Amino acid sequence: MNGWLPSATDVILSVILSQIVIYGQSVYLHRCLAHHSVTLHPAVRFLFRLSIWLLLGSNPREWVAAHRLHHRHADTEEDPHSPLFEGLWVVTFRGSKLNRVACSDPALVDRLAKDVPRDFVDRMPFGQRYGGIALTLIVFATWAGPVHMLWIYLLAFAQILAGVGIVNGLGHLPGPQVSGHIGRNLRSFALLTAGESLHANHHASPANARLAARRWEFDPGWWLIFMLRHCKLAEVRRLR
Ligand SMILES: [Zn+2]
Ligand SMILES: [Zn+2]
């Protein structure tokens, strides 16, 4: 790899890494931990948790607490990340900051996420939030050099932010599908967001492990759960 421009390898790696994060958010943080719609084998949970630590840095207990606040107060001022009150760009580019602000009270996190146990990352003496990302950047810088490390990271980060903007931002802006429902179904983005852009379906039935509800709605997160279940690595708790 030479030069200052991103290589094809950088682009492909960024897509793979961002999709790992997006599936980790959807299947592990969202459907498994926040809604208990699916139970994952401990080995699968470990791999998802490791990937979240290495690539994203989110704390699962805070993520679950903020998401439960979102369901409880969707589209109101108490919603931790409402584009109606914060604006689309803030929700997209500062979404993790909004979640951290909403979870600044540890007692609130303990109460909202009491069913989410502290894990091996929480028990590490340091580097719980950014240690994994630092490790990933060091590995990529050593393997591909600092320029390509930066491209891989920036491209992956941009795709993750785009996913956040689609689901939490566009998925909650007023539009033709919002009447009578919370959220919007953005079918054209479903393949990029592990099915999470079928957001009105999710708010209508939050405990459902499958987000697609109609013909021509695609939920790749469910396809992964389906395969894991076939391999006895996942158990679907709710499907309605
Ligand atoms: Zn929502
Ligand atoms: Zn949810």
Short mmCIF file of N, CA and C in Angstrom, two decimals, residues 2 24 26 31 37 40 50-51 65 91 104 125 141 173 231:
data_model
loop_
_atom_site.label_atom_id
_atom_site.label_comp_id
_atom_site.label_asym_id
_atom_site.label_seq_id
_atom_site.Cartn_x
_atom_site.Cartn_y
_atom_site.Cartn_z
N ASN A 2 0.69 2.14 -1.00
CA ASN A 2 1.49 3.36 -1.08
C ASN A 2 0.59 4.55 -1.33
N GLY A 24 -23.13 -5.73 15.53
CA GLY A 24 -22.95 -5.82 16.98
C GLY A 24 -23.96 -4.95 17.71
N SER A 26 -26.89 -3.98 16.48
CA SER A 26 -28.26 -4.45 16.24
C SER A 26 -28.56 -5.76 16.97
N ARG A 31 -31.02 -6.08 20.16
CA ARG A 31 -32.03 -7.15 20.26
C ARG A 31 -31.77 -8.09 21.43
N SER A 37 -34.99 -10.01 23.05
CA SER A 37 -35.75 -10.74 22.03
C SER A 37 -34.99 -11.95 21.52
N LEU A 40 -28.12 -15.00 23.09
CA LEU A 40 -26.96 -15.43 22.32
C LEU A 40 -26.08 -16.35 23.15
N LEU A 50 -16.27 -8.12 22.37
CA LEU A 50 -14.88 -7.81 22.01
C LEU A 50 -14.85 -6.86 20.81
N SER A 51 -15.69 -7.11 19.82
CA SER A 51 -15.68 -6.25 18.62
C SER A 51 -16.16 -4.84 18.97
N ALA A 65 -29.22 1.47 28.77
CA ALA A 65 -29.96 2.46 29.56
C ALA A 65 -30.47 3.59 28.67
N VAL A 91 -27.69 14.60 16.41
CA VAL A 91 -28.00 13.18 16.67
C VAL A 91 -27.04 12.28 15.90
N SER A 104 -25.23 10.10 32.58
CA SER A 104 -24.20 10.65 33.46
C SER A 104 -24.45 10.29 34.93
N PRO A 125 -8.64 -2.82 34.48
CA PRO A 125 -8.22 -1.68 35.31
C PRO A 125 -8.22 -0.37 34.54
N ALA A 141 -1.90 0.50 12.10
CA ALA A 141 -0.77 1.37 11.76
C ALA A 141 0.48 0.53 11.54
N LEU A 173 -37.55 11.52 12.01
CA LEU A 173 -38.01 12.81 11.47
C LEU A 173 -39.44 12.65 10.97
N CYS A 231 -27.38 -22.94 14.03
CA CYS A 231 -26.13 -23.52 14.57
C CYS A 231 -26.20 -23.68 16.09
#
